[in-house]
mmCIF file with all atom_site columns, C-alpha atoms in Angstrom:
data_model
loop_
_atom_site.group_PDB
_atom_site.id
_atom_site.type_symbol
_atom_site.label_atom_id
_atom_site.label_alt_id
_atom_site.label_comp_id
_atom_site.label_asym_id
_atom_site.label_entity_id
_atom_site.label_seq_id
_atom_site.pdbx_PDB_ins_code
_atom_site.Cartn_x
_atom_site.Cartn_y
_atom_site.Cartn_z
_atom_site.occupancy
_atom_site.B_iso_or_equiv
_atom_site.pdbx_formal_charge
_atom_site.auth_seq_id
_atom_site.auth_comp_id
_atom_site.auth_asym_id
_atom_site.auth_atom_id
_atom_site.pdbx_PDB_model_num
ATOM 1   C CA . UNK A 1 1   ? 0.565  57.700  -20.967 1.00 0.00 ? 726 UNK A CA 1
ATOM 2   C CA . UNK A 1 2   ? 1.467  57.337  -17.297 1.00 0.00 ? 727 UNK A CA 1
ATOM 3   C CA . UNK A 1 3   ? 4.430  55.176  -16.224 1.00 0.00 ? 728 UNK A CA 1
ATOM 4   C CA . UNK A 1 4   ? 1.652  53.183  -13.461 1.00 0.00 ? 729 UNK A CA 1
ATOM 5   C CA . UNK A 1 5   ? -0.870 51.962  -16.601 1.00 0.00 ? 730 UNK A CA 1
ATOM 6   C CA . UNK A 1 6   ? -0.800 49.600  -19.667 1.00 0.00 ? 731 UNK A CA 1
ATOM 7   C CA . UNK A 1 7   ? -3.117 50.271  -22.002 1.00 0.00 ? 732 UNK A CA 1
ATOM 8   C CA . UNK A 1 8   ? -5.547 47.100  -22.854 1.00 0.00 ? 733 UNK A CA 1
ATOM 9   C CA . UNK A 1 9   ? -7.745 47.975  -25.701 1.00 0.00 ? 734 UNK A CA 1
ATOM 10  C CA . UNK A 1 10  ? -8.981 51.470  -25.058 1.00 0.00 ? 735 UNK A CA 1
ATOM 11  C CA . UNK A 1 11  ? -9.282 51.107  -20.879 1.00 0.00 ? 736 UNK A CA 1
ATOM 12  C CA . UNK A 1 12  ? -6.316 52.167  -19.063 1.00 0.00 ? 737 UNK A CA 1
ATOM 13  C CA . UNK A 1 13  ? -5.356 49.592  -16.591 1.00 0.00 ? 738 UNK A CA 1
ATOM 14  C CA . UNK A 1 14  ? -2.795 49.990  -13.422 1.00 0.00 ? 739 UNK A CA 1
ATOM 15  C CA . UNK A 1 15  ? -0.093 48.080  -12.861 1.00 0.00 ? 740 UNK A CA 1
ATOM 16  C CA . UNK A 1 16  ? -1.944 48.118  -9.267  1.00 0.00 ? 741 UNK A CA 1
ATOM 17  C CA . UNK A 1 17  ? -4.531 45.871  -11.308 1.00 0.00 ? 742 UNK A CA 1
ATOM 18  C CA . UNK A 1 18  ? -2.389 43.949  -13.432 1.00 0.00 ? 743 UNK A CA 1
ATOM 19  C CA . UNK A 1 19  ? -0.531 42.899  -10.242 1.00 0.00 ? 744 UNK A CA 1
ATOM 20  C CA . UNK A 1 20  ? -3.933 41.540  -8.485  1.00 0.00 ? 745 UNK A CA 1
ATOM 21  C CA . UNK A 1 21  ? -5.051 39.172  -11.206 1.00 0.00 ? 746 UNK A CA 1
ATOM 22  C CA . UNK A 1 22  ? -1.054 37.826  -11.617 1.00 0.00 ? 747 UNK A CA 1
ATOM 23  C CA . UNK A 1 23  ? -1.450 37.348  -8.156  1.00 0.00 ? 748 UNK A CA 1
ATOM 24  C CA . UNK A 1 24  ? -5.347 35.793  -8.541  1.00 0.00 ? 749 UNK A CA 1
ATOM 25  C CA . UNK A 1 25  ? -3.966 33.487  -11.230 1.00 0.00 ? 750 UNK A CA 1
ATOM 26  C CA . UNK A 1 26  ? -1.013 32.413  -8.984  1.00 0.00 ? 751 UNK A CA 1
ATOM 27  C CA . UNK A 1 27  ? -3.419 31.777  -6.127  1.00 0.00 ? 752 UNK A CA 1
ATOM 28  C CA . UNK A 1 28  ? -5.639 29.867  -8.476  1.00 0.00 ? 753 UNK A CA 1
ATOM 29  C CA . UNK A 1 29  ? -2.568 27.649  -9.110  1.00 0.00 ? 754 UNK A CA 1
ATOM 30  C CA . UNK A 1 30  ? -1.608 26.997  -5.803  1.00 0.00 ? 755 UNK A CA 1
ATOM 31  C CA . UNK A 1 31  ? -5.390 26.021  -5.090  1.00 0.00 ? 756 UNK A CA 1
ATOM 32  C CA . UNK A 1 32  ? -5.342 23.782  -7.692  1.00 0.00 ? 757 UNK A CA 1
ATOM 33  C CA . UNK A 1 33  ? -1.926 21.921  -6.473  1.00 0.00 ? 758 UNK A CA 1
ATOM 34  C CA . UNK A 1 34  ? -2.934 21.865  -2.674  1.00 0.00 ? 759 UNK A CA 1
ATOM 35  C CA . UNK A 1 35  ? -6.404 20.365  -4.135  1.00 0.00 ? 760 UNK A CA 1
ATOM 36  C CA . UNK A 1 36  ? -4.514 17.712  -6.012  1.00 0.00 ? 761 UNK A CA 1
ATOM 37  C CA . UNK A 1 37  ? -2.648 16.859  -3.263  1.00 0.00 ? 762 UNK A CA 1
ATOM 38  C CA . UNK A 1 38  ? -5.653 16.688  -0.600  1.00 0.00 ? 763 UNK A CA 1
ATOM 39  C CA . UNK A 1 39  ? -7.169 14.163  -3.488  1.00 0.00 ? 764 UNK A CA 1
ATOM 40  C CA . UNK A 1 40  ? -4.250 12.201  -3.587  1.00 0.00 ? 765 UNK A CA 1
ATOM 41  C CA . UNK A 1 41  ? -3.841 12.289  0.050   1.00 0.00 ? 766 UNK A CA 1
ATOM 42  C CA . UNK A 1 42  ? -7.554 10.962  0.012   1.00 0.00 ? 767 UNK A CA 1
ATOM 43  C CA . UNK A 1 43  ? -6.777 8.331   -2.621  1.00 0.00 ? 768 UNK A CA 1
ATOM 44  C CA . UNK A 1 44  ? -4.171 7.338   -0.357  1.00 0.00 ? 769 UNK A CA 1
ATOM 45  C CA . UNK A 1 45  ? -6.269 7.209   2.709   1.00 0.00 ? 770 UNK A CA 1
ATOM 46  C CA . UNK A 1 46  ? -8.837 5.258   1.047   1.00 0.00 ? 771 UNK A CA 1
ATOM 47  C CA . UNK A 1 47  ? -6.702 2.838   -0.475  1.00 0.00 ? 772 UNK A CA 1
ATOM 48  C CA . UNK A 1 48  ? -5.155 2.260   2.804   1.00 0.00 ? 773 UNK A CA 1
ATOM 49  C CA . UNK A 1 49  ? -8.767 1.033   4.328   1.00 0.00 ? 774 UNK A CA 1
ATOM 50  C CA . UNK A 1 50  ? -9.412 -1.124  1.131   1.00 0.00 ? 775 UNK A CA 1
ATOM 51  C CA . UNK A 1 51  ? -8.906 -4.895  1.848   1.00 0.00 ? 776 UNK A CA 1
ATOM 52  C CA . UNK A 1 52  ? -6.169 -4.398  -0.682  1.00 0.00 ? 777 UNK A CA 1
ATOM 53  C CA . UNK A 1 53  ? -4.679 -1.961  0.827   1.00 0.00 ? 778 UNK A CA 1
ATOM 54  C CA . UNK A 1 54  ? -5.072 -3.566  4.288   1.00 0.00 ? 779 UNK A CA 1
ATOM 55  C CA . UNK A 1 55  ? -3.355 -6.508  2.933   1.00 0.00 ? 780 UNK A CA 1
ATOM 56  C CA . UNK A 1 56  ? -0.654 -4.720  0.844   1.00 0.00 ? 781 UNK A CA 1
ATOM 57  C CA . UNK A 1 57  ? 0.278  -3.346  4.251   1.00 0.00 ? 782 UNK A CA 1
ATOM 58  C CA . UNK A 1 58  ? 0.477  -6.750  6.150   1.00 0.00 ? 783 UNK A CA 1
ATOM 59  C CA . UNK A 1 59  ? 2.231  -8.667  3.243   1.00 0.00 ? 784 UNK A CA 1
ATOM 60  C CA . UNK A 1 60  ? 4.712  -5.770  3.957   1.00 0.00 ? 785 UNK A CA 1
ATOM 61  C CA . UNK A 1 61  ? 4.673  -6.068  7.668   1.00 0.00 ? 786 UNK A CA 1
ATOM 62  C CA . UNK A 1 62  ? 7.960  -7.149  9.131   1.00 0.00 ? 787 UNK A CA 1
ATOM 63  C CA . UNK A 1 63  ? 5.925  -9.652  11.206  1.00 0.00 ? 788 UNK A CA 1
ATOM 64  C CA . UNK A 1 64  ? 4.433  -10.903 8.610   1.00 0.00 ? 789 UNK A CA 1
ATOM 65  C CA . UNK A 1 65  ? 7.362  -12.329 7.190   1.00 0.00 ? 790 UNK A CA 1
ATOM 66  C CA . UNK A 1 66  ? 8.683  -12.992 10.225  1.00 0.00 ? 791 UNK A CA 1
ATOM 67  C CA . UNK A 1 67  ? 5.639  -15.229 11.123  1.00 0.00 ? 792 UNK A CA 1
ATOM 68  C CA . UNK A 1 68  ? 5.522  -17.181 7.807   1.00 0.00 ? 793 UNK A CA 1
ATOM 69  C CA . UNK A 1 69  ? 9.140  -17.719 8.025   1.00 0.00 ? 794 UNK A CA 1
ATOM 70  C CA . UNK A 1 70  ? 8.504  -19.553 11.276  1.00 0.00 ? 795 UNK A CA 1
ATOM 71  C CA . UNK A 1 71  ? 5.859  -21.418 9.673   1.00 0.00 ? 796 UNK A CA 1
ATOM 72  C CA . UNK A 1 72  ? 8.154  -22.911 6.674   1.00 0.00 ? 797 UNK A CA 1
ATOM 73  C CA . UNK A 1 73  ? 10.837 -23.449 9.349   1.00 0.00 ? 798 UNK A CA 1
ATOM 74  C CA . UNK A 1 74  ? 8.351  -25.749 11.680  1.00 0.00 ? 799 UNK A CA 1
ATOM 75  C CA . UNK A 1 75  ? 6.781  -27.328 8.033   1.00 0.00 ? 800 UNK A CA 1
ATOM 76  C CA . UNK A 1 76  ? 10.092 -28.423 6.657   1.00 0.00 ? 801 UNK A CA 1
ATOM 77  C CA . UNK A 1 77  ? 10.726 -29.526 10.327  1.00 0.00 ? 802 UNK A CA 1
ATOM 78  C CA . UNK A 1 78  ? 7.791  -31.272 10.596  1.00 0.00 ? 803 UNK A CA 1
ATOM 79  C CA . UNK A 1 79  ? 8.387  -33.129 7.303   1.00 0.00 ? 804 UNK A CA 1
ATOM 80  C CA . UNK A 1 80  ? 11.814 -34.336 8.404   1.00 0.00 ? 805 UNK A CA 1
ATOM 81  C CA . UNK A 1 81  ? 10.129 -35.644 11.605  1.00 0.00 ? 806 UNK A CA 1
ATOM 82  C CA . UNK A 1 82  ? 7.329  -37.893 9.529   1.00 0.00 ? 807 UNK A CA 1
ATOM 83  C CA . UNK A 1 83  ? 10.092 -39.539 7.108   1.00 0.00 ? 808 UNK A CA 1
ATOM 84  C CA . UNK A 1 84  ? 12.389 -39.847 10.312  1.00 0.00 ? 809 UNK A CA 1
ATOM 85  C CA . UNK A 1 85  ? 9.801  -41.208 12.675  1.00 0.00 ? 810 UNK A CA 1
ATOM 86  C CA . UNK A 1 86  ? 8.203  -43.750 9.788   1.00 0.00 ? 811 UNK A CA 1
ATOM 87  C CA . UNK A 1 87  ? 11.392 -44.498 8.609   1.00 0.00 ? 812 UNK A CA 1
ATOM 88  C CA . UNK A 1 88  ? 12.526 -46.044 12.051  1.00 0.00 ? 813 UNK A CA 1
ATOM 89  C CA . UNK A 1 89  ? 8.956  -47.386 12.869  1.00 0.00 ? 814 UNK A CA 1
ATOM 90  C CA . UNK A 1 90  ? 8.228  -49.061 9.503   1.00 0.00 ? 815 UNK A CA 1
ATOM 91  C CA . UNK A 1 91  ? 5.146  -47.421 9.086   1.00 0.00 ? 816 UNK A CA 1
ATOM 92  C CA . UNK A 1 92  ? 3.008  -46.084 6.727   1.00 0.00 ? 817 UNK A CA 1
ATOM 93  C CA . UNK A 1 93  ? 1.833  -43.073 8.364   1.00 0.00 ? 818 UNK A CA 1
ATOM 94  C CA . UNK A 1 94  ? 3.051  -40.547 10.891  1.00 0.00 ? 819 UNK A CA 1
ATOM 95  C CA . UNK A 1 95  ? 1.176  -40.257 14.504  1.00 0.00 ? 820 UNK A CA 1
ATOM 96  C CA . UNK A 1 96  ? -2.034 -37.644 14.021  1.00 0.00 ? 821 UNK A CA 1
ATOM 97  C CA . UNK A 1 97  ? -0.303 -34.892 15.835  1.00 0.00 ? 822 UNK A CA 1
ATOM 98  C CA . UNK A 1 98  ? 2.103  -34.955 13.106  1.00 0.00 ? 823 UNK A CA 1
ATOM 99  C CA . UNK A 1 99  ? -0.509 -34.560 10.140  1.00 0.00 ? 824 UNK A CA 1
ATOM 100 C CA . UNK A 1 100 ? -2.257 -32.654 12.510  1.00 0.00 ? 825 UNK A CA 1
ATOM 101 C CA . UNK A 1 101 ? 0.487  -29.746 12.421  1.00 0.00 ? 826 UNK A CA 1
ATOM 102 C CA . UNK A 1 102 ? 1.457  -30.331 8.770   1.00 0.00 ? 827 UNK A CA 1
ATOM 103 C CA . UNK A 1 103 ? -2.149 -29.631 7.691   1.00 0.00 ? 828 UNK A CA 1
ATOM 104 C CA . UNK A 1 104 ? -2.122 -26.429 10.010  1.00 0.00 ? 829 UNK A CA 1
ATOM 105 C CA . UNK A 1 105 ? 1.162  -25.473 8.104   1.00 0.00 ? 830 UNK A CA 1
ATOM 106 C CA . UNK A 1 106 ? -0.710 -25.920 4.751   1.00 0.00 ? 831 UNK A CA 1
ATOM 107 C CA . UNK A 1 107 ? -3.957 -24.188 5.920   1.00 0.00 ? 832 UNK A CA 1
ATOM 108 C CA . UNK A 1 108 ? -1.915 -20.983 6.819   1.00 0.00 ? 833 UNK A CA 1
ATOM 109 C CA . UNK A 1 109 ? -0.037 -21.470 3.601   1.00 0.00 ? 834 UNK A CA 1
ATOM 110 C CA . UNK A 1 110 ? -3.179 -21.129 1.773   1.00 0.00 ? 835 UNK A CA 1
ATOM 111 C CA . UNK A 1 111 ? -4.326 -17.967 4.132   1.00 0.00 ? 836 UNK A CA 1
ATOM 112 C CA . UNK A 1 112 ? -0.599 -16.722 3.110   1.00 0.00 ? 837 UNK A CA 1
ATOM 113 C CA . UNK A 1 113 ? -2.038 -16.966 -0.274  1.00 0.00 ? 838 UNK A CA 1
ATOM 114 C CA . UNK A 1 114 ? -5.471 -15.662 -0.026  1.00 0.00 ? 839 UNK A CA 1
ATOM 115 C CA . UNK A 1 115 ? -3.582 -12.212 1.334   1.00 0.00 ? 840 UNK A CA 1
ATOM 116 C CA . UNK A 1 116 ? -1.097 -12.605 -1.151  1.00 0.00 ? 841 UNK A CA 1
ATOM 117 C CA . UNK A 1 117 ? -4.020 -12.034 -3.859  1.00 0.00 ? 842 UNK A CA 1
ATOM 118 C CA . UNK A 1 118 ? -5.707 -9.719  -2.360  1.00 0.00 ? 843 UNK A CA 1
ATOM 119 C CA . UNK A 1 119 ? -3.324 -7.528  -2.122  1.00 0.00 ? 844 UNK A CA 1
ATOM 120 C CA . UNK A 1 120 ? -1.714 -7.572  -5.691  1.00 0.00 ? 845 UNK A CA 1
ATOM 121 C CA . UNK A 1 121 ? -4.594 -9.144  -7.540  1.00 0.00 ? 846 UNK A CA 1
ATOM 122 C CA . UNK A 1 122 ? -4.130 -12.282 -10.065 1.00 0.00 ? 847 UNK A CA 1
ATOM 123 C CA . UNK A 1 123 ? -0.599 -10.728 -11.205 1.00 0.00 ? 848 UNK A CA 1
#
């Protein structure tokens, strides 16, 4: 036998040829990796442009909780203002722009929510 074949069955084969379907099969492999990773890149894109994913990315946001931080700030605020304010008064009920602005804190409360869910689900 020659030092350049392997014998497979009766054909002779070259290393030559044994070399190009190593190669082939390690080509193959790598095809299938960078194709797993273009799908997850996809899956990633996608879920990105989901509402989900939209609001998985705000809930995240540094403004986000920046902005709803502000808004429990101003609604505890607010609070102490309608005890104070009917407390002194002897009233039953704060002045409208009062309730006004504590039902605008509770509306974006329940928008806070509403995001909240969509993003993670019912969890």
């Amino acid at each position: 036998k020659d030092e350049g074949h392997a014998s497979l069955g009766t054909r002779q084969v070259s290393q030559w040829e044994l070399g190009d379907q190593h190669l082939h099969k390690e080509s193959k492999n790598k095809s299938m990796i960078w194709a797993s990773e273009e799908r997850r890149e996809t899956e990633e894109i996608v879920e990105r442009c989901t509402v989900s994913g939209i609001c998985t990315k705000m809930i995240y946001s540094t403004y986000f909780e920046i902005f709803f931080g502000i808004v429990i700030v101003l609604n505890g605020v607010l609070t102490g203002l309608e005890v104070e304010y009917c407390a002194v008064n002897q009233l039953d009920s704060a002045p409208a722009w009062i309730n006004t602005l504590g039902d605008t804190c509770s509306c974006l409360f329940l928008v806070e929510l509403g995001i909240r869910i969509l993003a993670f689900g019912r969890h």
